[in-house]
Tab-separated table of N, CA and C and ligand atoms in Angstrom:
chain	number	residue	atom	x	y	z
O	1281	MET	N	9.600	-22.174	-12.909
O	1281	MET	CA	8.609	-22.244	-11.823
O	1281	MET	C	7.226	-21.913	-12.379
O	1282	ALA	N	6.252	-22.687	-11.967
O	1282	ALA	CA	4.887	-22.415	-12.437
O	1282	ALA	C	4.426	-21.059	-11.932
O	1283	ARG	N	3.539	-20.433	-12.726
O	1283	ARG	CA	3.030	-19.107	-12.372
O	1283	ARG	C	2.371	-19.119	-10.987
O	1284	LYS	N	1.616	-20.194	-10.725
O	1284	LYS	CA	0.913	-20.290	-9.446
O	1284	LYS	C	1.912	-20.313	-8.282
O	1285	ASP	N	3.007	-21.077	-8.452
O	1285	ASP	CA	4.026	-21.142	-7.404
O	1285	ASP	C	4.680	-19.781	-7.199
O	1286	SER	N	4.914	-19.092	-8.309
O	1286	SER	CA	5.519	-17.761	-8.214
O	1286	SER	C	4.621	-16.830	-7.417
O	1287	ILE	N	3.321	-16.939	-7.659
O	1287	ILE	CA	2.386	-16.063	-6.949
O	1287	ILE	C	2.315	-16.447	-5.473
O	1288	LEU	N	2.369	-17.751	-5.184
O	1288	LEU	CA	2.379	-18.194	-3.787
O	1288	LEU	C	3.618	-17.663	-3.066
O	1289	LYS	N	4.744	-17.705	-3.779
O	1289	LYS	CA	5.993	-17.191	-3.205
O	1289	LYS	C	5.866	-15.683	-2.951
O	1290	MET	N	5.263	-15.002	-3.926
O	1290	MET	CA	5.034	-13.563	-3.796
O	1290	MET	C	4.152	-13.279	-2.584
O	1291	ARG	N	3.160	-14.146	-2.373
O	1291	ARG	CA	2.233	-13.967	-1.257
O	1291	ARG	C	3.004	-14.024	0.073
O	1292	GLN	N	3.930	-14.981	0.186
O	1292	GLN	CA	4.734	-15.085	1.412
O	1292	GLN	C	5.523	-13.806	1.646
O	1293	LEU	N	6.114	-13.273	0.572
O	1293	LEU	CA	6.878	-12.030	0.684
O	1293	LEU	C	5.985	-10.884	1.131
O	1294	LEU	N	4.804	-10.810	0.554
O	1294	LEU	CA	3.881	-9.715	0.887
O	1294	LEU	C	3.411	-9.825	2.337
O	1295	LEU	N	3.168	-11.061	2.798
O	1295	LEU	CA	2.725	-11.255	4.183
O	1295	LEU	C	3.815	-10.797	5.152
O	1296	LYS	N	5.069	-11.149	4.832
O	1296	LYS	CA	6.191	-10.726	5.683
O	1296	LYS	C	6.302	-9.214	5.707
O	1297	ARG	N	6.210	-8.632	4.513
O	1297	ARG	CA	6.318	-7.185	4.381
O	1297	ARG	C	5.172	-6.501	5.154
O	1298	ARG	N	4.006	-7.087	5.086
O	1298	ARG	CA	2.856	-6.518	5.777
O	1298	ARG	C	3.080	-6.539	7.298
O	1299	ASP	N	3.588	-7.655	7.810
O	1299	ASP	CA	3.863	-7.737	9.251
O	1299	ASP	C	4.868	-6.680	9.669
O	1300	ALA	N	5.936	-6.529	8.852
O	1300	ALA	CA	6.970	-5.544	9.167
O	1300	ALA	C	6.382	-4.140	9.194
O	1301	LEU	N	5.529	-3.837	8.209
O	1301	LEU	CA	4.913	-2.508	8.132
O	1301	LEU	C	3.987	-2.266	9.313
O	1302	ARG	N	3.230	-3.300	9.669
O	1302	ARG	CA	2.294	-3.145	10.795
O	1302	ARG	C	3.061	-2.850	12.078
O	1303	LYS	N	4.189	-3.559	12.277
O	1303	LYS	CA	5.003	-3.324	13.468
O	1303	LYS	C	5.539	-1.904	13.464
O	1304	ALA	N	6.011	-1.470	12.296
O	1304	ALA	CA	6.550	-0.107	12.173
O	1304	ALA	C	5.463	0.917	12.497
O	1305	LEU	N	4.265	0.663	11.991
O	1305	LEU	CA	3.161	1.599	12.242
O	1305	LEU	C	2.777	1.598	13.717
O	1306	ASP	N	2.782	0.437	14.344
O	1306	ASP	CA	2.515	0.360	15.782
O	1306	ASP	C	3.554	1.176	16.539
O	1307	GLY	N	4.827	1.043	16.100
O	1307	GLY	CA	5.904	1.788	16.747
O	1307	GLY	C	5.688	3.280	16.637
O	1308	ASP	N	5.289	3.721	15.444
O	1308	ASP	CA	5.035	5.154	15.238
O	1308	ASP	C	3.941	5.640	16.175
O	1309	LEU	N	2.901	4.847	16.301
O	1309	LEU	CA	1.779	5.260	17.140
O	1309	LEU	C	2.212	5.383	18.591
O	1310	SER	N	3.009	4.405	19.078
O	1310	SER	CA	3.426	4.466	20.479
O	1310	SER	C	4.377	5.640	20.684
O	1311	LEU	N	5.189	5.955	19.653
O	1311	LEU	CA	6.048	7.134	19.735
O	1311	LEU	C	5.206	8.398	19.885
O	1312	LEU	N	4.154	8.481	19.082
O	1312	LEU	CA	3.293	9.655	19.136
O	1312	LEU	C	2.662	9.796	20.520
O	1313	LYS	N	2.277	8.683	21.108
O	1313	LYS	CA	1.683	8.724	22.449
O	1313	LYS	C	2.693	9.235	23.458
O	1314	GLU	N	3.964	8.769	23.342
O	1314	GLU	CA	5.004	9.221	24.266
O	1314	GLU	C	5.175	10.731	24.182
O	1315	PHE	N	5.195	11.234	22.940
O	1315	PHE	CA	5.334	12.682	22.771
O	1315	PHE	C	4.205	13.397	23.496
O	1316	GLY	N	3.020	12.858	23.402
O	1316	GLY	CA	1.879	13.473	24.047
O	1316	GLY	C	2.046	13.542	25.553
O	1317	ASN	N	2.587	12.467	26.140
O	1317	ASN	CA	2.752	12.424	27.592
O	1317	ASN	C	3.837	13.366	28.071
O	1318	GLN	N	4.838	13.601	27.208
O	1318	GLN	CA	5.989	14.389	27.632
O	1318	GLN	C	5.768	15.892	27.478
O	1319	THR	N	4.642	16.271	26.949
O	1319	THR	CA	4.401	17.690	26.728
O	1319	THR	C	4.547	18.457	28.038
O	1320	SER	N	5.535	19.381	28.057
O	1320	SER	CA	5.856	20.093	29.289
O	1320	SER	C	5.315	21.517	29.271
O	1321	GLY	N	4.859	21.964	28.136
O	1321	GLY	CA	4.401	23.339	28.041
O	1321	GLY	C	5.504	24.263	27.552
O	1322	ASP	N	6.741	23.746	27.516
O	1322	ASP	CA	7.859	24.545	27.002
O	1322	ASP	C	7.707	24.721	25.499
O	1323	VAL	N	7.866	25.981	25.035
O	1323	VAL	CA	7.577	26.281	23.634
O	1323	VAL	C	8.540	25.563	22.702
O	1324	VAL	N	9.863	25.540	23.060
O	1324	VAL	CA	10.866	24.913	22.204
O	1324	VAL	C	10.594	23.416	22.106
O	1325	ASP	N	10.363	22.788	23.248
O	1325	ASP	CA	10.057	21.362	23.245
O	1325	ASP	C	8.829	21.087	22.403
O	1326	PHE	N	7.864	21.966	22.549
O	1326	PHE	CA	6.614	21.769	21.817
O	1326	PHE	C	6.869	21.823	20.317
O	1327	ALA	N	7.725	22.801	19.881
O	1327	ALA	CA	8.045	22.936	18.462
O	1327	ALA	C	8.747	21.682	17.961
O	1328	LEU	N	9.701	21.185	18.756
O	1328	LEU	CA	10.414	19.966	18.374
O	1328	LEU	C	9.440	18.795	18.266
O	1329	ASP	N	8.572	18.713	19.244
O	1329	ASP	CA	7.588	17.634	19.219
O	1329	ASP	C	6.740	17.699	17.959
O	1330	SER	N	6.378	18.915	17.574
O	1330	SER	CA	5.539	19.074	16.383
O	1330	SER	C	6.262	18.558	15.147
O	1331	VAL	N	7.579	18.892	15.062
O	1331	VAL	CA	8.364	18.425	13.916
O	1331	VAL	C	8.432	16.901	13.927
O	1332	GLN	N	8.702	16.344	15.090
O	1332	GLN	CA	8.785	14.881	15.207
O	1332	GLN	C	7.450	14.236	14.823
O	1333	ASP	N	6.388	14.843	15.329
O	1333	ASP	CA	5.064	14.321	15.010
O	1333	ASP	C	4.827	14.346	13.511
O	1334	GLU	N	5.244	15.468	12.902
O	1334	GLU	CA	5.050	15.648	11.467
O	1334	GLU	C	5.780	14.554	10.700
O	1335	ILE	N	7.069	14.326	11.071
O	1335	ILE	CA	7.859	13.297	10.398
O	1335	ILE	C	7.222	11.924	10.608
O	1336	SER	N	6.833	11.652	11.839
O	1336	SER	CA	6.232	10.357	12.144
O	1336	SER	C	4.962	10.139	11.347
O	1337	SER	N	4.146	11.174	11.269
O	1337	SER	CA	2.868	10.991	10.591
O	1337	SER	C	3.065	10.857	9.087
O	1338	GLN	N	4.116	11.542	8.561
O	1338	GLN	CA	4.387	11.388	7.126
O	1338	GLN	C	4.871	9.974	6.821
O	1339	LEU	N	5.771	9.467	7.679
O	1339	LEU	CA	6.239	8.090	7.518
O	1339	LEU	C	5.067	7.125	7.623
O	1340	ALA	N	4.238	7.369	8.613
O	1340	ALA	CA	3.091	6.493	8.824
O	1340	ALA	C	2.178	6.510	7.607
O	1341	GLU	N	2.081	7.692	6.962
O	1341	GLU	CA	1.211	7.788	5.797
O	1341	GLU	C	1.755	6.946	4.650
O	1342	VAL	N	3.083	7.046	4.424
O	1342	VAL	CA	3.716	6.252	3.368
O	1342	VAL	C	3.543	4.762	3.663
O	1343	GLU	N	3.775	4.402	4.943
O	1343	GLU	CA	3.662	2.989	5.314
O	1343	GLU	C	2.220	2.499	5.217
O	1344	SER	N	1.294	3.349	5.615
O	1344	SER	CA	-0.122	2.976	5.512
O	1344	SER	C	-0.507	2.732	4.065
O	1345	ARG	N	0.033	3.595	3.199
O	1345	ARG	CA	-0.294	3.496	1.784
O	1345	ARG	C	0.229	2.172	1.215
O	1346	GLU	N	1.489	1.833	1.586
O	1346	GLU	CA	2.039	0.577	1.083
O	1346	GLU	C	1.268	-0.604	1.671
O	1347	LEU	N	0.913	-0.464	2.946
O	1347	LEU	CA	0.128	-1.513	3.600
O	1347	LEU	C	-1.182	-1.745	2.849
O	1348	ALA	N	-1.811	-0.657	2.431
O	1348	ALA	CA	-3.066	-0.761	1.679
O	1348	ALA	C	-2.837	-1.466	0.343
O	1349	SER	N	-1.688	-1.151	-0.307
O	1349	SER	CA	-1.366	-1.808	-1.583
O	1349	SER	C	-1.170	-3.299	-1.375
O	1350	ILE	N	-0.507	-3.661	-0.258
O	1350	ILE	CA	-0.275	-5.075	0.042
O	1350	ILE	C	-1.600	-5.775	0.307
O	1351	GLU	N	-2.454	-5.134	1.114
O	1351	GLU	CA	-3.763	-5.728	1.411
O	1351	GLU	C	-4.554	-5.937	0.133
O	1352	ASN	N	-4.458	-4.953	-0.758
O	1352	ASN	CA	-5.157	-5.038	-2.032
O	1352	ASN	C	-4.646	-6.238	-2.837
O	1353	ALA	N	-3.310	-6.397	-2.877
O	1353	ALA	CA	-2.709	-7.511	-3.624
O	1353	ALA	C	-3.121	-8.853	-3.007
O	1354	LEU	N	-3.104	-8.931	-1.668
O	1354	LEU	CA	-3.466	-10.183	-0.988
O	1354	LEU	C	-4.935	-10.524	-1.232
O	1355	GLU	N	-5.757	-9.472	-1.224
O	1355	GLU	CA	-7.189	-9.666	-1.482
O	1355	GLU	C	-7.397	-10.221	-2.887
O	1356	ARG	N	-6.627	-9.670	-3.838
O	1356	ARG	CA	-6.729	-10.132	-5.225
O	1356	ARG	C	-6.258	-11.578	-5.341
O	1357	MET	N	-5.228	-11.925	-4.566
O	1357	MET	CA	-4.763	-13.321	-4.562
O	1357	MET	C	-5.861	-14.247	-4.051
O	1358	ARG	N	-6.525	-13.815	-2.974
O	1358	ARG	CA	-7.598	-14.621	-2.391
O	1358	ARG	C	-8.706	-14.870	-3.409
O	1359	LYS	N	-9.003	-13.845	-4.214
O	1359	LYS	CA	-10.082	-13.972	-5.196
O	1359	LYS	C	-9.599	-14.585	-6.503
O	1360	GLY	N	-8.284	-14.904	-6.564
O	1360	GLY	CA	-7.739	-15.490	-7.774
O	1360	GLY	C	-7.594	-14.497	-8.904
O	1361	ARG	N	-7.591	-13.217	-8.568
O	1361	ARG	CA	-7.478	-12.197	-9.614
O	1361	ARG	C	-6.113	-11.536	-9.622
O	1362	TYR	N	-5.227	-11.983	-8.725
O	1362	TYR	CA	-3.910	-11.369	-8.679
O	1362	TYR	C	-3.155	-11.685	-9.964
O	1363	GLY	N	-2.486	-10.662	-10.500
O	1363	GLY	CA	-1.707	-10.862	-11.719
O	1363	GLY	C	-2.552	-10.741	-12.975
O	1364	LEU	N	-3.852	-10.437	-12.805
O	1364	LEU	CA	-4.700	-10.189	-13.963
O	1364	LEU	C	-4.948	-8.690	-14.068
O	1365	CYS	N	-4.846	-8.174	-15.281
O	1365	CYS	CA	-5.042	-6.738	-15.485
O	1365	CYS	C	-6.469	-6.345	-15.102
O	1366	GLU	N	-6.589	-5.291	-14.283
O	1366	GLU	CA	-7.915	-4.849	-13.846
O	1366	GLU	C	-8.711	-4.251	-14.989
O	1367	HIS	N	-7.994	-3.820	-16.028
O	1367	HIS	CA	-8.671	-3.125	-17.119
O	1367	HIS	C	-9.104	-4.086	-18.218
O	1368	CYS	N	-8.171	-4.928	-18.707
O	1368	CYS	CA	-8.488	-5.787	-19.853
O	1368	CYS	C	-8.516	-7.281	-19.482
O	1369	GLY	N	-8.098	-7.617	-18.244
O	1369	GLY	CA	-8.174	-9.008	-17.805
O	1369	GLY	C	-7.027	-9.883	-18.276
O	1370	ALA	N	-6.055	-9.299	-18.987
O	1370	ALA	CA	-4.914	-10.082	-19.469
O	1370	ALA	C	-3.999	-10.463	-18.314
O	1371	LYS	N	-3.264	-11.560	-18.480
O	1371	LYS	CA	-2.300	-11.954	-17.464
O	1371	LYS	C	-1.114	-11.002	-17.487
O	1372	ILE	N	-0.773	-10.470	-16.327
O	1372	ILE	CA	0.399	-9.609	-16.226
O	1372	ILE	C	1.619	-10.522	-16.101
O	1373	PRO	N	2.658	-10.325	-16.951
O	1373	PRO	CA	3.833	-11.206	-16.905
O	1373	PRO	C	4.445	-11.243	-15.507
O	1374	MET	N	4.916	-12.439	-15.107
O	1374	MET	CA	5.486	-12.624	-13.775
O	1374	MET	C	6.671	-11.684	-13.551
O	1375	ALA	N	7.432	-11.414	-14.622
O	1375	ALA	CA	8.593	-10.523	-14.496
O	1375	ALA	C	8.150	-9.141	-14.034
O	1376	ARG	N	7.007	-8.680	-14.569
O	1376	ARG	CA	6.476	-7.369	-14.177
O	1376	ARG	C	6.007	-7.405	-12.724
O	1377	LEU	N	5.376	-8.496	-12.325
O	1377	LEU	CA	4.874	-8.611	-10.949
O	1377	LEU	C	6.034	-8.675	-9.953
O	1378	ASN	N	7.122	-9.345	-10.362
O	1378	ASN	CA	8.286	-9.399	-9.472
O	1378	ASN	C	8.868	-8.009	-9.249
O	1379	ALA	N	8.840	-7.197	-10.320
O	1379	ALA	CA	9.362	-5.840	-10.208
O	1379	ALA	C	8.353	-4.923	-9.513
O	1380	LEU	N	7.073	-5.152	-9.789
O	1380	LEU	CA	5.993	-4.305	-9.238
O	1380	LEU	C	4.902	-5.198	-8.645
O	1381	PRO	N	5.124	-5.687	-7.426
O	1381	PRO	CA	4.171	-6.663	-6.856
O	1381	PRO	C	2.751	-6.128	-6.747
O	1382	TYR	N	2.582	-4.790	-6.702
O	1382	TYR	CA	1.247	-4.224	-6.520
O	1382	TYR	C	0.631	-3.796	-7.844
O	1383	ALA	N	1.278	-4.147	-8.965
O	1383	ALA	CA	0.750	-3.740	-10.268
O	1383	ALA	C	-0.630	-4.347	-10.479
O	1384	THR	N	-1.573	-3.514	-10.910
O	1384	THR	CA	-2.929	-4.006	-11.185
O	1384	THR	C	-3.290	-3.851	-12.654
O	1385	LEU	N	-2.339	-3.310	-13.450
O	1385	LEU	CA	-2.577	-3.141	-14.880
O	1385	LEU	C	-1.458	-3.811	-15.663
O	1386	CYS	N	-1.791	-4.371	-16.819
O	1386	CYS	CA	-0.757	-4.888	-17.698
O	1386	CYS	C	-0.015	-3.686	-18.306
O	1387	ILE	N	1.112	-3.983	-18.951
O	1387	ILE	CA	1.949	-2.887	-19.452
O	1387	ILE	C	1.180	-2.024	-20.452
O	1388	GLU	N	0.400	-2.684	-21.327
O	1388	GLU	CA	-0.344	-1.939	-22.350
O	1388	GLU	C	-1.342	-0.971	-21.702
O	1389	CYS	N	-2.093	-1.468	-20.718
O	1389	CYS	CA	-3.110	-0.620	-20.087
O	1389	CYS	C	-2.447	0.464	-19.232
O	1390	GLN	N	-1.315	0.121	-18.610
O	1390	GLN	CA	-0.582	1.112	-17.835
O	1390	GLN	C	-0.137	2.260	-18.735
O	1391	ARG	N	0.401	1.874	-19.906
O	1391	ARG	CA	0.857	2.897	-20.864
O	1391	ARG	C	-0.313	3.750	-21.312
O	1392	GLU	N	-1.431	3.078	-21.589
O	1392	GLU	CA	-2.633	3.790	-22.021
O	1392	GLU	C	-3.075	4.776	-20.942
O	1393	ALA	N	-3.059	4.344	-19.701
O	1393	ALA	CA	-3.469	5.207	-18.590
O	1393	ALA	C	-2.528	6.401	-18.476
O	1394	GLU	N	-1.212	6.126	-18.649
O	1394	GLU	CA	-0.247	7.219	-18.559
O	1394	GLU	C	-0.419	8.195	-19.714
O	1395	ARG	N	-0.712	7.645	-20.910
O	1395	ARG	CA	-0.904	8.501	-22.070
O	1395	ARG	C	-2.104	9.416	-21.844
O	1396	GLN	N	-3.174	8.844	-21.320
O	1396	GLN	CA	-4.383	9.636	-21.075
O	1396	GLN	C	-4.122	10.721	-20.040
O	1397	SER	N	-3.369	10.375	-18.984
O	1397	SER	CA	-3.117	11.370	-17.939
O	1397	SER	C	-2.207	12.470	-18.474
O	1398	GLU	N	-1.310	12.114	-19.417
O	1398	GLU	CA	-0.438	13.128	-20.003
O	1398	GLU	C	-1.212	14.051	-20.931
O	1399	SER	N	-1.988	13.473	-21.855
O	1399	SER	CA	-2.680	14.275	-22.857
O	1399	SER	C	-3.758	15.137	-22.216
O	1400	GLY	N	-4.450	14.599	-21.218
O	1400	GLY	CA	-5.513	15.353	-20.575
O	1400	GLY	C	-4.999	16.279	-19.491
O	1401	GLY	N	-3.725	16.108	-19.110
O	1401	GLY	CA	-3.177	16.901	-18.025
O	1401	GLY	C	-3.901	16.646	-16.719
O	1402	THR	N	-4.322	15.402	-16.513
O	1402	THR	CA	-5.116	15.082	-15.326
O	1402	THR	C	-4.302	14.261	-14.323
O	1403	SER	N	-2.988	14.518	-14.269
O	1403	SER	CA	-2.152	13.731	-13.362
O	1403	SER	C	-2.622	13.897	-11.918
O	1404	ALA	N	-3.143	15.093	-11.599
O	1404	ALA	CA	-3.637	15.320	-10.235
O	1404	ALA	C	-4.833	14.415	-9.959
O	1405	ASP	N	-5.681	14.249	-10.979
O	1405	ASP	CA	-6.842	13.383	-10.805
O	1405	ASP	C	-6.430	11.947	-10.563
O	1406	TRP	N	-5.348	11.521	-11.244
O	1406	TRP	CA	-4.903	10.143	-11.070
O	1406	TRP	C	-4.451	9.887	-9.642
O	1407	SER	N	-3.708	10.869	-9.089
O	1407	SER	CA	-3.257	10.653	-7.719
O	1407	SER	C	-4.443	10.678	-6.769
O	1408	LYS	N	-5.468	11.453	-7.144
O	1408	LYS	CA	-6.674	11.505	-6.318
O	1408	LYS	C	-7.391	10.154	-6.352
O	1409	VAL	N	-7.457	9.582	-7.546
O	1409	VAL	CA	-8.067	8.264	-7.667
O	1409	VAL	C	-7.343	7.266	-6.790
O	1410	PHE	N	-5.992	7.357	-6.823
O	1410	PHE	CA	-5.190	6.442	-6.019
O	1410	PHE	C	-5.489	6.624	-4.539
O	1411	ASP	N	-5.580	7.892	-4.097
O	1411	ASP	CA	-5.875	8.170	-2.689
O	1411	ASP	C	-7.197	7.537	-2.268
O	1412	GLU	N	-8.199	7.711	-3.110
O	1412	GLU	CA	-9.513	7.175	-2.758
O	1412	GLU	C	-9.474	5.660	-2.679
O	1413	THR	N	-8.728	5.039	-3.613
O	1413	THR	CA	-8.589	3.593	-3.587
O	1413	THR	C	-7.920	3.151	-2.301
O	1414	ALA	N	-6.836	3.866	-1.953
O	1414	ALA	CA	-6.094	3.493	-0.757
O	1414	ALA	C	-6.983	3.583	0.473
O	1415	GLU	N	-7.802	4.638	0.532
O	1415	GLU	CA	-8.648	4.809	1.709
O	1415	GLU	C	-9.714	3.721	1.802
O	1416	SER	N	-10.302	3.373	0.669
O	1416	SER	CA	-11.332	2.343	0.731
O	1416	SER	C	-10.705	0.995	1.073
O	1417	ASP	N	-9.436	0.793	0.664
O	1417	ASP	CA	-8.731	-0.427	1.056
O	1417	ASP	C	-8.537	-0.456	2.558
O	1418	LEU	N	-8.165	0.695	3.109
O	1418	LEU	CA	-7.886	0.767	4.537
O	1418	LEU	C	-9.121	0.395	5.351
O	1419	THR	N	-10.282	0.841	4.892
O	1419	THR	CA	-11.484	0.555	5.667
O	1419	THR	C	-11.794	-0.931	5.684
O	1420	SER	N	-11.268	-1.665	4.694
O	1420	SER	CA	-11.581	-3.091	4.646
O	1420	SER	C	-10.524	-3.942	5.347
O	1421	ILE	N	-9.454	-3.305	5.832
O	1421	ILE	CA	-8.365	-4.078	6.455
O	1421	ILE	C	-8.881	-4.825	7.683
O	1422	ASN	N	-9.705	-4.176	8.470
O	1422	ASN	CA	-10.199	-4.820	9.689
O	1422	ASN	C	-10.986	-6.084	9.371
O	1423	ASP	N	-11.751	-6.040	8.314
O	1423	ASP	CA	-12.498	-7.226	7.910
O	1423	ASP	C	-11.549	-8.331	7.486
O	1424	LEU	N	-10.492	-7.940	6.758
O	1424	LEU	CA	-9.550	-8.920	6.221
O	1424	LEU	C	-8.795	-9.603	7.336
O	1425	GLU	N	-8.464	-8.861	8.388
O	1425	GLU	CA	-7.667	-9.426	9.483
O	1425	GLU	C	-8.320	-10.658	10.064
O	1426	ILE	N	-9.635	-10.641	10.101
O	1426	ILE	CA	-10.358	-11.780	10.683
O	1426	ILE	C	-10.118	-13.021	9.821
O	1427	ASP	N	-10.152	-12.823	8.496
O	1427	ASP	CA	-9.923	-13.941	7.585
O	1427	ASP	C	-8.539	-14.524	7.734
O	1428	VAL	N	-7.544	-13.622	7.819
O	1428	VAL	CA	-6.146	-14.052	7.774
O	1428	VAL	C	-5.781	-14.847	9.022
O	1429	SER	N	-6.192	-14.350	10.180
O	1429	SER	CA	-5.779	-14.989	11.442
O	1429	SER	C	-6.673	-16.176	11.717
P	1251	LIG	ZN1	-4.601	-4.631	-19.551
């Protein structure tokens, strides 16, 4: 299969996954609203609600994060940069993309990044970088929705 076809196929998978995640996130939000309406003032119920809210919001956070990764990948596809290493511009092998659809680095640059985070002991900084990326992706989702629909 040509690389372009593989990426188009990947795009269909990502779009489906994105719809599923959006529905799940909508469900979480409506659940949270229900909890809010049911608040009776009872301390035990309130504690249970807090736990449920906590679980829901943690799930929502994981789903939001994946949603941001998908949006990022789709955006890269739109710009024709999907599957190209963000660091060195090399083509990322299709096998790697199939295993890691959101990969933005080729194996060499990924290894280099991991080596740097290990030697510098800056693994916390790396996750921070990821968080900031995810958040800036989220802010652009609303703009992207207009394009897609
Ligand atoms: Zn690279």
